[in-house]
C-alpha positions in Angstrom: 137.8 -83.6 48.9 133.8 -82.4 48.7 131.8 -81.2 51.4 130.7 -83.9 53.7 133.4 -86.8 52.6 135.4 -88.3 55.3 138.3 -89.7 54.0 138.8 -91.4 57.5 135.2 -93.1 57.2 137.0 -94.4 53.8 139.8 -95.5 55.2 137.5 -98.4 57.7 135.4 -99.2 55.1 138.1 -100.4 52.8 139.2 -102.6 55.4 135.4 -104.1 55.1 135.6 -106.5 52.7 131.9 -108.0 53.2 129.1 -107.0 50.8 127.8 -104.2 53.1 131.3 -103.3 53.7 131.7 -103.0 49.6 128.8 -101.2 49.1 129.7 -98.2 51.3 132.6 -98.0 49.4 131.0 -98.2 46.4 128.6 -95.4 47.8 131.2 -93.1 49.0 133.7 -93.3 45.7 130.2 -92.8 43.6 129.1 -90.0 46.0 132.6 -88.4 45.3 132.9 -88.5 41.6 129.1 -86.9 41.4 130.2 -83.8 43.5 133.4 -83.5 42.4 133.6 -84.9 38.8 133.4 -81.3 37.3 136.9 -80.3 38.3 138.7 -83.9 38.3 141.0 -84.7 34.8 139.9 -86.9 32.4 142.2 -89.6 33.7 140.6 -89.2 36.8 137.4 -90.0 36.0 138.3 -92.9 33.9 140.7 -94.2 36.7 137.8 -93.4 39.2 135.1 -95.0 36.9 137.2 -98.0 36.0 137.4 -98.9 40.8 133.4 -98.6 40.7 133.4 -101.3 37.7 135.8 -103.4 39.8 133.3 -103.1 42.9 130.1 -103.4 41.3 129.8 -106.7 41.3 130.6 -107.1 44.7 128.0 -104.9 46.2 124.6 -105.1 47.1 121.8 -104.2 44.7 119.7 -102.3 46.8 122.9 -99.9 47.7 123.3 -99.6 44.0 119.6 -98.8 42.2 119.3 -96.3 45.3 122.0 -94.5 44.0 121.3 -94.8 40.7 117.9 -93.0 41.7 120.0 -90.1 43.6 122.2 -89.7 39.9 119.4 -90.8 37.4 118.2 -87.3 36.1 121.2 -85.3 37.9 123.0 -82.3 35.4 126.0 -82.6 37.4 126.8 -86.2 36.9 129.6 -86.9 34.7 128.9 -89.4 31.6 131.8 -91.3 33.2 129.5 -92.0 36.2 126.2 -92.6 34.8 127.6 -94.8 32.3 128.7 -96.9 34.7 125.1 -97.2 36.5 124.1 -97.5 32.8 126.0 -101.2 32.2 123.9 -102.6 35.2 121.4 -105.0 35.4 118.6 -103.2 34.1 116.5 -103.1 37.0 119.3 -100.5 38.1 120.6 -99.0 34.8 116.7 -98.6 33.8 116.1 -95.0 35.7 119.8 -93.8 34.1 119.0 -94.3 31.0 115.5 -93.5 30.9 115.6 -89.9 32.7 117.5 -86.7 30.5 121.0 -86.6 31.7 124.6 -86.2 30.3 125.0 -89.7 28.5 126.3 -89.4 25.6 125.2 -90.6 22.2 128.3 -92.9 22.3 127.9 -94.3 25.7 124.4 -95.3 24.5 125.4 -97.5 21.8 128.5 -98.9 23.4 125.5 -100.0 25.7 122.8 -101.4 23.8 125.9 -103.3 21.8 127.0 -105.0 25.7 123.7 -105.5 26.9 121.3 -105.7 24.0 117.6 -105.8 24.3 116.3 -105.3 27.7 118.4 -101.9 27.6 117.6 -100.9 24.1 114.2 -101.0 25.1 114.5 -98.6 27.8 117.0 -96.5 25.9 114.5 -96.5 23.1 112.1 -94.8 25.0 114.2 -91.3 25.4 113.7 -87.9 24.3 115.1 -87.3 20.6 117.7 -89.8 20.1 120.3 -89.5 17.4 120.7 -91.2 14.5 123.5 -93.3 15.9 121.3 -94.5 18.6 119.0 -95.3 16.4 121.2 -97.0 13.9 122.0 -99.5 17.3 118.8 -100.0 18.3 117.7 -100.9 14.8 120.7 -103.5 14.4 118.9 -105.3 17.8 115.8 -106.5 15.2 113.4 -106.5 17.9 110.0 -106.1 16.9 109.2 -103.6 19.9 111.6 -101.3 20.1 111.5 -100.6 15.7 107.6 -100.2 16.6 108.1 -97.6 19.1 111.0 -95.8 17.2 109.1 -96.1 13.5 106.3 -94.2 16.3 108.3 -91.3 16.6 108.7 -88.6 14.2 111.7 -87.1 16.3 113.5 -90.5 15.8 115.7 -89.7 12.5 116.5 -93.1 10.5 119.1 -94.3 8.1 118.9 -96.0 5.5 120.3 -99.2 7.1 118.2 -98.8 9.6 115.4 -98.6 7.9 116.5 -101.9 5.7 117.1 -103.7 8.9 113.5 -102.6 9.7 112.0 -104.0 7.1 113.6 -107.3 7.6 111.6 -108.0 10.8 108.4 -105.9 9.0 107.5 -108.7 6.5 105.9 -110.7 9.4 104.5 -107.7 11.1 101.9 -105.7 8.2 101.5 -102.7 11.4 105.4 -102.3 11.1 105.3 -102.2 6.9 102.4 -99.4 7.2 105.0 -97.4 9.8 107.9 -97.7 7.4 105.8 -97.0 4.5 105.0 -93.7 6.4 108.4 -92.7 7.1 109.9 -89.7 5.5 113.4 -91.3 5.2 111.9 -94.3 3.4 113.8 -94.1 -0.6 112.6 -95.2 -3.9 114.7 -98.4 -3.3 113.4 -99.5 -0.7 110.0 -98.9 -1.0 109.7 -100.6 -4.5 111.4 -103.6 -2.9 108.5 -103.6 -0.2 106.0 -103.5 -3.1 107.4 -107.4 -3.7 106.1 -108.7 -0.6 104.4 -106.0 1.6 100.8 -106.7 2.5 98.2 -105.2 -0.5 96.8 -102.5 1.4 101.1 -101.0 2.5 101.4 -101.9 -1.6 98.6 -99.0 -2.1 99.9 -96.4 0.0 103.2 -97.0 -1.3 102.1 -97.1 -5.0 99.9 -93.7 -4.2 103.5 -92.0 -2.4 106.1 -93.3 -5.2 103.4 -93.2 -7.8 105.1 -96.4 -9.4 103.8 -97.0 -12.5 104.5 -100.2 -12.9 102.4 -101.8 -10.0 99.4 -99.8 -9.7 97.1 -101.2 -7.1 93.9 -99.7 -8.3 92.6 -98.6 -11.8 91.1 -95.5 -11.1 94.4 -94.4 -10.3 96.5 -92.3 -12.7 99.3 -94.1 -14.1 102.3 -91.7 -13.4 106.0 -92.1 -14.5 105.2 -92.7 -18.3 107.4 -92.0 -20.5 107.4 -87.8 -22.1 108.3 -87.2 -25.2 111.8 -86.4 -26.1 112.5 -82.9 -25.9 115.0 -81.1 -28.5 118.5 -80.5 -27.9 118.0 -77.2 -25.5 114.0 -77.5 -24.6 112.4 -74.8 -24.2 110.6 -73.8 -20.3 108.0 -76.3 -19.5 104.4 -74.3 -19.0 101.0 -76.0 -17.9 99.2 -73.7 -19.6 99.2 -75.8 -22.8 98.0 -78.5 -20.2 100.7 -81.3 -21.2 102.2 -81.0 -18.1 101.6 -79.4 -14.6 104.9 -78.5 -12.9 105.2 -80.1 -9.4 107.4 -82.2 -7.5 105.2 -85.1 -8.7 106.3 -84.1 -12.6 109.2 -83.7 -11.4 110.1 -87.5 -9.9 107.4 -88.9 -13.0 110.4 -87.6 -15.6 113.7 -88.9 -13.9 111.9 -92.8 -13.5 111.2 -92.3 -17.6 114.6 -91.5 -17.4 113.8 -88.3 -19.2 116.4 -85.8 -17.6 116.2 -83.4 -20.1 112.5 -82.8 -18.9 113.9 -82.3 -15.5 115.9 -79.9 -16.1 113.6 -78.3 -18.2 111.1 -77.9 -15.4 113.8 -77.2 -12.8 114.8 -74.6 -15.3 111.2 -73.0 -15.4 110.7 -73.0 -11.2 113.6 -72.0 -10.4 114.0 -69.5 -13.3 117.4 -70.5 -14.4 119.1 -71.0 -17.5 119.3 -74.4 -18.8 122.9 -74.6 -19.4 123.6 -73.5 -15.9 120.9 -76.8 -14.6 122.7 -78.8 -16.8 126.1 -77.6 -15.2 124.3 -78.1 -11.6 123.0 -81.5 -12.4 126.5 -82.6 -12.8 127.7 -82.2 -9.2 128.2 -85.2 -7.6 127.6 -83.8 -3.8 123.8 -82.6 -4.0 124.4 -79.5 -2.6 122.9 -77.5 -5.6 120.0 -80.0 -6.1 119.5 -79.4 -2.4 119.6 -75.2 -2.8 117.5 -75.6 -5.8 115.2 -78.1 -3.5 115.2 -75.6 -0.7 114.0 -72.5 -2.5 111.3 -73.7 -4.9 109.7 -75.4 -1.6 110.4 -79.1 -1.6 109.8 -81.3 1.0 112.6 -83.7 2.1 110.9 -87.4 0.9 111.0 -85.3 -2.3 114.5 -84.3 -2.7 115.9 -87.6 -1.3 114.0 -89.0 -4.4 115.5 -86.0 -6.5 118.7 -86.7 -5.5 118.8 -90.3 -5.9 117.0 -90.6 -9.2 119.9 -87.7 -10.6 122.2 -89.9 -9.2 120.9 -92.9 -10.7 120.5 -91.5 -13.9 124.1 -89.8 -14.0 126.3 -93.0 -12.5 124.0 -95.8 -14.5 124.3 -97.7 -11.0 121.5 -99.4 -9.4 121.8 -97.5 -6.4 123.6 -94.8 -3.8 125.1 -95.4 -0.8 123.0 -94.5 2.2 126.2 -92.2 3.8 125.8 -90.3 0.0 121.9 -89.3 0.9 123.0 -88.9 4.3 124.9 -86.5 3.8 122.7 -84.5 1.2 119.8 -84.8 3.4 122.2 -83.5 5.9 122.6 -80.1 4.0 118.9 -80.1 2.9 118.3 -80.3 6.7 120.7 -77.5 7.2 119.7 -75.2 4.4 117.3 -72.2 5.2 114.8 -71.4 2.6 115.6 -67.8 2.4 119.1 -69.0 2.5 118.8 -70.7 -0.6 116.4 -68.3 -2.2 119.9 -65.9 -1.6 122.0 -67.9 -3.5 120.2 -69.2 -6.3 118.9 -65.0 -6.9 122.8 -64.7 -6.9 123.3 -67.7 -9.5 120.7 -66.1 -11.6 122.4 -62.6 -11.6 126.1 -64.3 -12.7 124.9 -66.1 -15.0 122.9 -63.2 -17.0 126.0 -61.6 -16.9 127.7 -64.7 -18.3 125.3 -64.7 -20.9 125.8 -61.1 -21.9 129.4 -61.9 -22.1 129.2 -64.6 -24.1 126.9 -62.6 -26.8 129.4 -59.7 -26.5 132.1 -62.5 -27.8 130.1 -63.6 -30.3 128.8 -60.2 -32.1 130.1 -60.0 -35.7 133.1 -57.2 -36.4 132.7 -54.0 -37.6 131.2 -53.8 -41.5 134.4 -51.9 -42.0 136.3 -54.6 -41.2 134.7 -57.4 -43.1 135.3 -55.2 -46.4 138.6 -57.0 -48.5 140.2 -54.9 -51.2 139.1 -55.8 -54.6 141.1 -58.6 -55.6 143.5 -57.1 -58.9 142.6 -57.9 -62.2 145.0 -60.6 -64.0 147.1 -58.3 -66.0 146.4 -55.0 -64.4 149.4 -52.4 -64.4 151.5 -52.2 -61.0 150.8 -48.8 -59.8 154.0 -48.0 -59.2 155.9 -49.8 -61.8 153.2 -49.2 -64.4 154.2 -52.4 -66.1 
């Protein structure tokens, strides 16, 4: 037993079976599993965990939110304890789950799924919460707690989330202009906004997609048109003959005219590859080489989620891709260094010259020598041997 537990005191209060009597208990078993949680078993602390359940409800409030106090922002607690003080009424559970602690990511949702909105809305105010949190919290639909998570740039959002977002946003222009500023927000979504977001969202959307198709203002440049068809194997696109200047915003404007050849063409010309090994690269389903590519010619992220879906788009002929798809190539973006990728694509550049010098070694005529056929005989010549 810890330091300062008396199992006697225990044994009386057991016997207690009023309120005050419970709450001791409740007190002392809670006291026990804080001090000594580290070096009980995991069936233990469930077994432990699952007696403070039973006598929660049977104790006194005040015993319980002072304790919650003592554990709130403790690095000793186990999760097993703190969740438990986190399923209370939320004028207890409120200082657990607001202060840093050892809750886990999964004991957070389980609890915002049990208790809904008036924890979600304390649990929506801590430090860099995960996407899965955020995923919860987003399912709630509450107008508040979406404001104060679209808020923060820390607060990394799916694309569910940020569909179930815009659900409660077309009564609420504040929360379009938030989602229109996200960084997650795709092509997809945003274009459906542009069907019912308030004018002025419309505009910032129009001037971030650069959708052609819906342009708010006149003096803006209509981007997206459609390029002209390039040959079979175009050649590197330059801006010095001032058709096009190479960005990201190029880029984007030829996959919507589904013009992929002038993608690759430009991707080819960046990245200073060969266009038969972009084309081979453009034909990976996971993203990962988009996502190199992305990385070491200096993309931002908003602009290699669009990257990745258009490609997508373009390749499948769907509609759309699923949101655990750009999930997970965002994923890698995220995780991708720039030097990293700089690394690899130098090493891509160097196999494929040699590929290239292979290929022309293959393809170099034979020797004159051996491209010279013996005269063919005359009809009626004498056999040299024979004489006849």
């Amino acid at each position: 037993m810890s330091e300062g537990f008396d199992l006697k005191e225990l044994a009386v209060v057991a016997r207690d079976k009023s309120p005050g009597g419970r709450s001791k208990m409740f007190a002392l078993l809670a006291r026990l599993f804080w001090r000594r949680g580290a070096i009980m078993k995991p069936k233990e602390k469930v077994m432990l965990a699952e007696i403070l359940r039973v006598l929660r409800p049977k104790t006194l409030p005040e015993a319980r939110l002072e304790l919650a106090y003592e554990i709130a922002g403790s690095t000793l607690a186990e999760p097993d304890l703190l969740k438990v003080f986190a399923e209370d009424e939320i004028e207890i559970a409120s200082p657990v789950l607001f202060s840093t602690n050892r809750l886990e990511p999964s004991d957070l949702v389980s609890v915002i799924e049990a208790r809904g909105v008036s924890h979600g809305t304390v649990i929506a105010q801590r430090k860099a919460p995960t996407i899965a949190v955020v995923d919860a919290l987003a399912k709630l639909e509450d107008t508040e707690i979406l404001r104060r998570l679209l808020n923060d740039p820390e607060a990394p959002f799916s694309i569910p989330a940020l569909s179930s977002a815009a659900l409660v946003a077309m009564t609420d222009v504040d929360l379009q202009r938030l989602i229109a500023e996200r960084r997650e927000l795709p092509e997809s979504l945003a274009e459906d906004m542009m069907t019912w977001a308030d004018p002025i969202v419309c505009e910032a959307l129009n001037g971030r997609f650069q959708f052609d198709a819906m342009i708010a203002s006149a003096k803006q440049p209509v981007y997206g048109q459609k390029a002209s068809v390039l040959p079979e194997e175009p050649k590197p696109v330059t801006d010095e003959g001032g058709e096009i200047e190479l960005s990201p915003a190029s880029m984007i404007s030829a996959l919507r005219a589904d013009n992929l050849a002038l993608f690759q063409a430009q991707v080819a010309h960046l990245a200073n590859l060969r266009m038969g090994l972009v084309r081979k690269l453009m034909n990976e389903n996971g993203g990962d080489s988009i996502a190199f590519i992305a990385r070491a010619i200096g993309l931002r992220r908003d602009e290699f989620a669009q990257i990745y879906l258009l490609v997508r788009k373009l390749r499948t002929k769907s509609g759309g891709i699923g949101a655990a798809d750009l999930g997970q190539a965002l994923d890698f973006f995220d995780r991708t260094e720039p030097a990293q990728a700089s690394s690899i694509i130098a090493r891509w550049r160097r196999e494929s010259a040699r590929e290239a010098l292979t290929e022309s070694e293959d393809l170099a005529p034979p020797p004159v020598a051996a491209t010279i056929e013996p005269p063919a005989e005359a009809e009626g010549a004498p056999d040299p041997e024979t004489g006849a």
